[in-house]
Amino acid sequence: MSPEPIRTVAAVIRDNAGRVLLVRKQGSAVFIQPGGKREPGEDSLATLARELEEELGVRLRPGSAVALGEFEDAAVNEPGRRVRAEVFAVEVEGAPAAQAEIAELAWIAPRPPFPVLVAPLSAGHILPRLPDADRPDADAARAAE
């Protein structure tokens, strides 16, 4: 019997150009959505706010979170396990910077080809569901607005 999936809460943070922020943990080659596991008694948005502060030094903008759904795929940092993430599009206050266990940040267009190695959960489930993810001219269209 396979173990229950690892439950997490993850953020989709976009910049003015429509790129999405991904993070790479120390000791990993794969980029993932920022976020993490709940602590006892935390709800989803409290978890996300805490993780964004710890990992990126930013604050979750109150009222900005929009639920995108729950997605599941192979866990990249725990071999043989699966991860199930509750995902929110959010806005943050402050400039993201790698902190705590985060080694590197990458701002990427939300469609392949990706310039970095992206986790299956992000590449196969989260990024394809974002507005403009399938439009090759999305960045140009946004810039013209």
N, CA, C and O of each residue as an XYZ file, in Angstrom:
580
protein
N       0.847     -1.181      0.000
C       0.000      0.000      0.000
C       0.889      1.240      0.000
O       1.777      1.371      0.843
N       0.655      2.132     -0.928
C       1.494      3.327     -0.999
C       1.070      4.331      0.063
O      -0.104      4.421      0.425
N       2.053      5.087      0.556
C       1.741      6.067      1.596
C       0.875      7.205      1.051
O       0.822      7.452     -0.153
N       0.212      7.876      1.962
C      -0.579      9.050      1.593
C       0.338     10.087      0.946
O       1.517     10.166      1.290
N      -0.185     10.877      0.018
C       0.654     11.927     -0.569
C       1.031     12.978      0.476
O       0.318     13.194      1.456
N       2.149     13.608      0.240
C       2.595     14.718      1.078
C       1.694     15.899      0.759
O       1.575     16.288     -0.403
N       1.068     16.468      1.756
C       0.128     17.583      1.550
C       0.871     18.905      1.718
O       1.555     19.125      2.718
N       0.728     19.772      0.733
C       1.379     21.081      0.782
C       0.414     22.170      0.315
O      -0.669     21.899     -0.204
N       0.847     23.395      0.519
C       0.158     24.567     -0.011
C       1.197     25.302     -0.849
O       2.318     25.527     -0.395
N       0.825     25.677     -2.073
C       1.788     26.285     -2.991
C       1.250     27.585     -3.577
O       0.042     27.790     -3.693
N       2.195     28.461     -3.944
C       1.849     29.773     -4.487
C       2.231     29.895     -5.947
O       3.253     29.369     -6.389
N       1.390     30.599     -6.685
C       1.738     31.067     -8.019
C       1.882     32.579     -7.892
O       0.910     33.298     -7.662
N       3.118     33.038     -8.049
C       3.436     34.470     -7.977
C       3.900     34.883     -9.363
O       4.823     34.286     -9.918
N       3.259     35.906     -9.925
C       3.634     36.373    -11.259
C       4.155     37.795    -11.176
O       3.730     38.580    -10.329
N       5.092     38.117    -12.078
C       5.584     39.489    -12.152
C       4.777     40.253    -13.203
O       3.852     39.702    -13.802
N       5.127     41.515    -13.424
C       4.382     42.352    -14.365
C       4.455     41.843    -15.795
O       3.595     42.180    -16.609
N       5.453     41.045    -16.117
C       5.592     40.482    -17.462
C       4.847     39.156    -17.602
O       4.847     38.564    -18.681
N       4.208     38.677    -16.520
C       3.473     37.420    -16.565
C       4.303     36.198    -16.242
O       3.797     35.076    -16.265
N       5.594     36.409    -15.937
C       6.425     35.262    -15.575
C       6.038     34.753    -14.191
O       5.489     35.489    -13.371
N       6.336     33.480    -13.950
C       5.999     32.813    -12.694
C       7.286     32.561    -11.907
O       8.308     32.169    -12.470
N       7.213     32.793    -10.597
C       8.357     32.555     -9.723
C       8.398     31.092     -9.296
O       7.424     30.558     -8.766
N       9.549     30.449     -9.537
C       9.817     29.110     -9.031
C      11.038     29.167     -8.137
O      11.857     30.079     -8.250
N      11.161     28.187     -7.244
C      12.283     28.134     -6.310
C      12.965     26.777     -6.391
O      12.346     25.766     -6.725
N      14.260     26.781     -6.074
C      15.022     25.534     -5.999
C      15.583     25.417     -4.600
O      16.274     26.315     -4.118
N      15.278     24.294     -3.941
C      15.793     24.066     -2.594
C      17.256     23.650     -2.663
O      17.710     23.088     -3.660
N      17.978     23.930     -1.603
C      19.366     23.490     -1.507
C      19.405     21.970     -1.643
O      18.579     21.268     -1.059
N      20.368     21.465     -2.415
C      20.519     20.034     -2.598
C      19.617     19.439     -3.668
O      19.623     18.226     -3.875
N      18.843     20.273     -4.348
C      17.954     19.799     -5.410
C      18.288     20.511     -6.708
O      18.751     21.652     -6.693
N      18.056     19.846     -7.829
C      18.274     20.456     -9.142
C      16.958     20.939     -9.756
O      16.959     21.585    -10.803
N      15.837     20.624     -9.102
C      14.518     20.859     -9.671
C      13.861     22.087     -9.043
O      13.948     22.306     -7.835
N      13.198     22.886     -9.891
C      12.484     24.075     -9.432
C      11.021     23.726     -9.172
O      10.404     22.969     -9.921
N      10.480     24.295     -8.096
C       9.111     24.025     -7.654
C       8.419     25.350     -7.324
O       9.051     26.405     -7.271
N       7.103     25.266     -7.104
C       6.364     26.443     -6.639
C       6.776     26.733     -5.191
O       7.043     25.804     -4.429
N       6.830     28.007     -4.810
C       7.070     28.317     -3.399
C       5.892     27.824     -2.544
O       4.755     27.767     -3.010
N       6.180     27.478     -1.312
C       5.143     27.015     -0.397
C       5.703     25.949      0.510
O       6.919     25.819      0.652
N       4.818     25.179      1.129
C       5.297     24.136      2.018
C       4.187     23.439      2.761
O       3.006     23.568      2.438
N       4.606     22.690      3.774
C       3.694     21.864      4.561
C       3.064     22.685      5.686
O       3.663     23.614      6.229
N       1.821     22.299      6.010
C       1.108     22.952      7.119
C       1.733     22.574      8.452
O       2.243     21.468      8.634
N       1.680     23.515      9.369
C       2.004     23.229     10.770
C       0.677     22.930     11.466
O      -0.373     23.347     10.977
N       0.698     22.225     12.584
C      -0.559     21.902     13.281
C      -1.380     23.168     13.556
O      -0.866     24.166     14.062
N      -2.668     23.096     13.210
C      -3.581     24.200     13.480
C      -3.617     25.285     12.419
O      -4.451     26.187     12.496
N      -2.730     25.222     11.423
C      -2.715     26.252     10.381
C      -3.741     25.949      9.299
O      -3.974     24.793      8.945
N      -4.352     27.017      8.778
C      -5.157     26.838      7.579
C      -4.259     27.099      6.369
O      -3.092     27.462      6.519
N      -4.801     26.914      5.195
C      -4.005     26.991      3.972
C      -3.306     28.336      3.798
O      -2.111     28.381      3.503
N      -4.037     29.423      3.977
C      -3.438     30.737      3.734
C      -2.446     31.138      4.827
O      -1.495     31.871      4.555
N      -2.653     30.672      6.044
C      -1.675     30.930      7.101
C      -0.373     30.194      6.785
O       0.716     30.732      6.986
N      -0.494     28.960      6.290
C       0.688     28.200      5.878
C       1.419     28.933      4.774
O       2.638     29.093      4.830
N       0.681     29.379      3.768
C       1.299     30.050      2.637
C       1.986     31.339      3.072
O       3.110     31.614      2.654
N       1.324     32.121      3.899
C       1.919     33.370      4.382
C       3.222     33.095      5.139
O       4.217     33.791      4.937
N       3.215     32.086      6.006
C       4.413     31.750      6.785
C       5.540     31.281      5.869
O       6.680     31.726      5.999
N       5.218     30.390      4.951
C       6.248     29.857      4.053
C       6.833     30.944      3.144
O       8.043     30.965      2.919
N       6.009     31.833      2.627
C       6.516     32.905      1.766
C       7.432     33.842      2.535
O       8.440     34.309      2.004
N       7.084     34.115      3.782
C       7.939     34.956      4.634
C       9.269     34.256      4.909
O      10.330     34.869      4.795
N       9.212     32.956      5.276
C      10.421     32.213      5.616
C      11.333     31.995      4.407
O      12.545     32.190      4.499
N      10.756     31.593      3.283
C      11.549     31.201      2.115
C      11.966     32.360      1.228
O      13.032     32.325      0.613
N      11.119     33.397      1.158
C      11.348     34.478      0.191
C      11.431     35.870      0.798
O      11.800     36.827      0.116
N      11.087     35.987      2.088
C      11.135     37.293      2.735
C      10.071     38.258      2.252
O      10.259     39.473      2.317
N       8.939     37.725      1.761
C       7.846     38.573      1.285
C       6.602     38.317      2.119
O       6.487     37.305      2.811
N       5.671     39.267      2.033
C       4.406     39.133      2.757
C       3.279     38.877      1.770
O       3.208     39.502      0.711
N       2.418     37.972      2.123
C       1.230     37.696      1.328
C       0.315     38.912      1.406
O      -0.064     39.340      2.496
N      -0.038     39.466      0.251
C      -0.930     40.633      0.224
C      -2.329     40.178      0.647
O      -2.911     39.299      0.011
N      -2.874     40.771      1.718
C      -4.193     40.362      2.209
C      -5.257     40.451      1.106
O      -5.313     41.420      0.350
N      -6.083     39.428      1.040
C      -7.184     39.407      0.087
C      -6.804     39.071     -1.339
O      -7.668     39.069     -2.216
N      -5.521     38.785     -1.601
C      -5.095     38.551     -2.986
C      -5.183     37.101     -3.425
O      -5.122     36.827     -4.624
N      -5.325     36.168     -2.504
C      -5.257     34.743     -2.844
C      -6.497     34.278     -3.611
O      -7.633     34.518     -3.201
N      -6.244     33.610     -4.726
C      -7.305     33.005     -5.537
C      -6.982     31.519     -5.671
O      -5.928     31.152     -6.190
N      -7.891     30.668     -5.200
C      -7.670     29.225     -5.261
C      -7.665     28.758     -6.715
O      -8.567     29.078     -7.488
N      -6.624     27.989     -7.073
C      -6.510     27.433     -8.422
C      -6.845     25.948     -8.464
O      -7.053     25.389     -9.541
N      -6.898     25.303     -7.293
C      -7.242     23.891     -7.238
C      -6.217     23.081     -6.483
O      -5.242     23.619     -5.957
N      -6.446     21.765     -6.434
C      -5.503     20.819     -5.838
C      -4.965     19.931     -6.944
O      -5.715     19.464     -7.802
N      -3.660     19.701     -6.917
C      -2.988     18.939     -7.960
C      -2.028     17.944     -7.320
O      -1.466     18.208     -6.257
N      -1.843     16.802     -7.972
C      -0.977     15.764     -7.415
C      -0.062     15.191     -8.481
O      -0.470     14.998     -9.627
N       1.194     14.919     -8.090
C       2.162     14.279     -8.980
C       3.317     13.760     -8.132
O       3.272     13.827     -6.904
N       4.355     13.239     -8.794
C       5.530     12.722     -8.098
C       6.221     13.832     -7.306
O       6.362     14.956     -7.787
N       6.644     13.504     -6.096
C       7.402     14.456     -5.266
C       8.858     14.429     -5.714
O       9.463     13.359     -5.777
N       9.422     15.577     -6.021
C      10.791     15.607     -6.536
C      11.842     15.528     -5.437
O      12.961     15.082     -5.693
N      11.514     15.944     -4.233
C      12.504     15.967     -3.160
C      12.349     14.806     -2.173
O      13.095     14.715     -1.198
N      11.387     13.928     -2.424
C      11.187     12.746     -1.576
C      10.880     11.556     -2.487
O       9.717     11.278     -2.778
N      11.930     10.853     -2.936
C      11.775      9.756     -3.907
C      10.739      8.720     -3.461
O      10.664      8.349     -2.290
N       9.945      8.267     -4.435
C       8.945      7.253     -4.165
C       7.656      7.788     -3.578
O       6.714      7.026     -3.360
N       7.598      9.061     -3.323
C       6.405      9.674     -2.725
C       5.701     10.544     -3.751
O       6.267     10.898     -4.786
N       4.466     10.880     -3.447
C       3.693     11.815     -4.253
C       3.398     13.040     -3.406
O       3.371     12.973     -2.177
N       3.178     14.151     -4.076
C       2.833     15.394     -3.392
C       1.490     15.874     -3.922
O       1.224     15.811     -5.122
N       0.651     16.354     -3.017
C      -0.634     16.946     -3.386
C      -0.636     18.377     -2.856
O      -0.572     18.613     -1.650
N      -0.710     19.314     -3.781
C      -0.638     20.730     -3.407
C      -1.966     21.427     -3.614
O      -2.618     21.270     -4.646
N      -2.350     22.194     -2.622
C      -3.456     23.141     -2.751
C      -2.806     24.426     -3.250
O      -1.933     24.973     -2.576
N      -3.214     24.914     -4.410
C      -2.493     25.986     -5.090
C      -3.323     27.264     -5.135
O      -4.520     27.246     -5.421
N      -2.643     28.380     -4.840
C      -3.275     29.695     -4.871
C      -2.446     30.647     -5.713
O      -1.221     30.679     -5.590
N      -3.102     31.423     -6.568
C      -2.451     32.567     -7.205
C      -2.480     33.678     -6.167
O      -3.531     33.973     -5.598
N      -1.323     34.298     -5.919
C      -1.235     35.325     -4.877
C      -0.417     36.517     -5.356
O       0.347     36.433     -6.318
N      -0.603     37.618     -4.657
C       0.258     38.778     -4.817
C       1.033     38.931     -3.522
O       0.528     38.618     -2.443
N       2.266     39.415     -3.635
C       3.104     39.575     -2.450
C       3.614     41.007     -2.346
O       3.657     41.746     -3.329
N       3.994     41.369     -1.147
C       4.609     42.658     -0.868
C       6.068     42.420     -0.566
O       6.406     41.589      0.278
N       6.946     43.153     -1.258
C       8.380     42.988     -1.091
C       8.978     42.293     -2.302
O       8.267     41.776     -3.163
N      10.297     42.295     -2.344
C      11.020     41.662     -3.448
C      11.482     40.276     -3.008
O      12.235     40.167     -2.040
N      11.056     39.218     -3.688
C      11.468     37.869     -3.297
C      12.986     37.691     -3.356
O      13.646     38.141     -4.292
N      13.518     37.024     -2.331
C      14.937     36.699     -2.263
C      15.062     35.316     -1.638
O      14.298     34.968     -0.738
N      16.022     34.528     -2.111
C      16.232     33.182     -1.580
C      16.674     33.249     -0.126
O      17.641     33.934      0.205
N      15.963     32.536      0.737
C      16.261     32.478      2.173
C      16.025     31.050      2.660
O      15.501     30.211      1.928
N      16.414     30.792      3.888
C      16.193     29.488      4.538
C      16.736     28.379      3.638
O      17.907     28.416      3.260
N      15.897     27.387      3.285
C      16.379     26.256      2.485
C      16.362     26.530      0.984
O      16.705     25.651      0.194
N      15.969     27.726      0.585
C      15.905     28.062     -0.844
C      17.283     28.506     -1.330
O      17.894     29.413     -0.764
N      17.762     27.849     -2.393
C      19.083     28.156     -2.951
C      19.016     29.137     -4.112
O      19.946     29.914     -4.331
N      17.899     29.099     -4.865
C      17.845     29.891     -6.098
C      16.399     30.167     -6.480
O      15.503     29.367     -6.213
N      16.190     31.325     -7.115
C      14.890     31.703     -7.661
C      14.987     31.740     -9.178
O      16.056     31.991     -9.736
N      13.866     31.490     -9.841
C      13.808     31.623    -11.300
C      12.448     32.185    -11.686
O      11.412     31.668    -11.266
N      12.455     33.245    -12.486
C      11.228     33.793    -13.055
C      11.128     33.225    -14.463
O      11.994     33.495    -15.295
N      10.081     32.437    -14.750
C       9.969     31.783    -16.047
C       8.614     32.064    -16.697
O       7.624     32.317    -16.010
N       8.584     32.018    -18.021
C       7.308     32.038    -18.733
C       6.583     30.736    -18.383
O       7.225     29.694    -18.248
N       5.252     30.780    -18.235
C       4.527     29.597    -17.761
C       4.234     28.548    -18.828
O       3.227     27.844    -18.746
N       5.097     28.441    -19.818
C       4.910     27.446    -20.878
C       6.274     26.932    -21.324
O       7.267     27.656    -21.249
N       6.324     25.683    -21.788
C       7.594     25.145    -22.280
C       7.991     25.806    -23.594
O       7.145     26.358    -24.297
N       9.274     25.750    -23.925
C      10.329     25.085    -23.164
C      10.750     25.927    -21.961
O      10.861     27.150    -22.051
N      10.980     25.259    -20.845
C      11.384     25.950    -19.626
C      12.902     26.081    -19.587
O      13.609     25.163    -20.001
N      13.415     27.213    -19.094
C      14.862     27.408    -19.039
C      15.542     26.677    -17.877
O      16.770     26.644    -17.796
N      14.743     26.095    -16.982
C      15.255     25.348    -15.827
C      14.475     24.043    -15.744
O      13.446     23.887    -16.402
N      14.963     23.102    -14.934
C      14.279     21.832    -14.716
C      13.104     22.081    -13.766
O      13.301     22.485    -12.619
N      11.883     21.839    -14.250
C      10.672     22.153    -13.491
C      10.006     20.864    -13.018
O       9.904     19.899    -13.775
N       9.558     20.852    -11.776
C       8.904     19.683    -11.184
C       7.678     19.272    -11.988
O       7.000     20.122    -12.565
N       7.389     17.962    -12.028
C       6.207     17.489    -12.752
C       4.903     18.142    -12.287
O       4.022     18.409    -13.104
N       4.773     18.399    -10.990
C       3.554     19.024    -10.478
C       3.340     20.393    -11.116
O       2.229     20.724    -11.530
N       4.409     21.186    -11.193
C       4.312     22.515    -11.801
C       4.169     22.425    -13.310
O       3.264     23.029    -13.885
N       5.065     21.669    -13.963
C       5.093     21.605    -15.429
C       3.846     20.957    -16.009
O       3.347     21.383    -17.051
N       3.341     19.930    -15.338
C       2.239     19.171    -15.899
C       0.859     19.559    -15.432
O      -0.130     19.216    -16.081
N       0.763     20.274    -14.310
C      -0.551     20.544    -13.734
C      -0.813     22.024    -13.452
O      -1.864     22.549    -13.820
N       0.137     22.695    -12.803
C      -0.116     24.069    -12.364
C       0.088     25.072    -13.499
O      -0.824     25.832    -13.825
N       1.265     25.080    -14.094
C       1.566     26.085    -15.126
C       0.627     26.016    -16.332
O       0.230     27.066    -16.838
N       0.254     24.823    -16.815
C      -0.653     24.784    -17.967
C      -2.036     25.385    -17.696
O      -2.746     25.743    -18.635
N      -2.418     25.496    -16.440
C      -3.743     26.020    -16.106
C      -3.773     27.537    -15.915
O      -4.832     28.118    -15.681
N      -2.618     28.163    -16.016
C      -2.572     29.609    -15.821
C      -3.054     30.333    -17.070
O      -2.822     29.868    -18.186
N      -3.727     31.476    -16.889
C      -4.115     32.271    -18.047
C      -2.881     32.614    -18.875
O      -1.828     32.930    -18.322
N      -3.008     32.554    -20.180
C      -1.944     32.880    -21.134
C      -0.857     31.821    -21.219
O       0.104     32.010    -21.965
N      -0.963     30.710    -20.487
C       0.111     29.716    -20.500
C       0.303     29.073    -21.870
O       1.398     28.617    -22.197
N      -0.755     29.038    -22.663
C      -0.643     28.375    -23.962
C      -0.505     29.355    -25.119
O      -0.511     28.939    -26.277
N      -0.382     30.632    -24.834
C      -0.274     31.629    -25.895
C       1.162     32.090    -26.041
O       1.685     32.726    -25.126
N       1.825     31.794    -27.158
C       3.219     32.204    -27.320
C       3.401     33.704    -27.355
O       4.507     34.194    -27.128
N       2.333     34.452    -27.638
C       2.446     35.907    -27.711
C       1.954     36.596    -26.439
O       1.746     37.809    -26.434
N       1.767     35.830    -25.363
C       1.191     36.387    -24.133
C       2.024     37.519    -23.561
O       1.477     38.546    -23.157
N       3.349     37.346    -23.521
C       4.195     38.390    -22.954
C       4.119     39.671    -23.787
O       4.071     40.770    -23.234
N       4.107     39.532    -25.097
C       4.012     40.704    -25.969
C       2.659     41.393    -25.795
O       2.584     42.621    -25.757
N       1.595     40.602    -25.690
C       0.260     41.175    -25.520
C       0.160     41.946    -24.211
O      -0.424     43.029    -24.161
N       0.743     41.371    -23.136
C       0.707     42.043    -21.839
C       1.502     43.332    -21.868
O       1.098     44.328    -21.269
N       2.632     43.319    -22.561
C       3.480     44.499    -22.631
C       2.791     45.636    -23.391
O       3.048     46.809    -23.124
N       1.917     45.285    -24.335
C       1.234     46.288    -25.139
C       0.077     46.937    -24.397
O      -0.404     47.996    -24.800
N      -0.376     46.307    -23.310
C      -1.530     46.854    -22.566
C      -1.181     48.104    -21.797
O      -2.040     48.677    -21.127
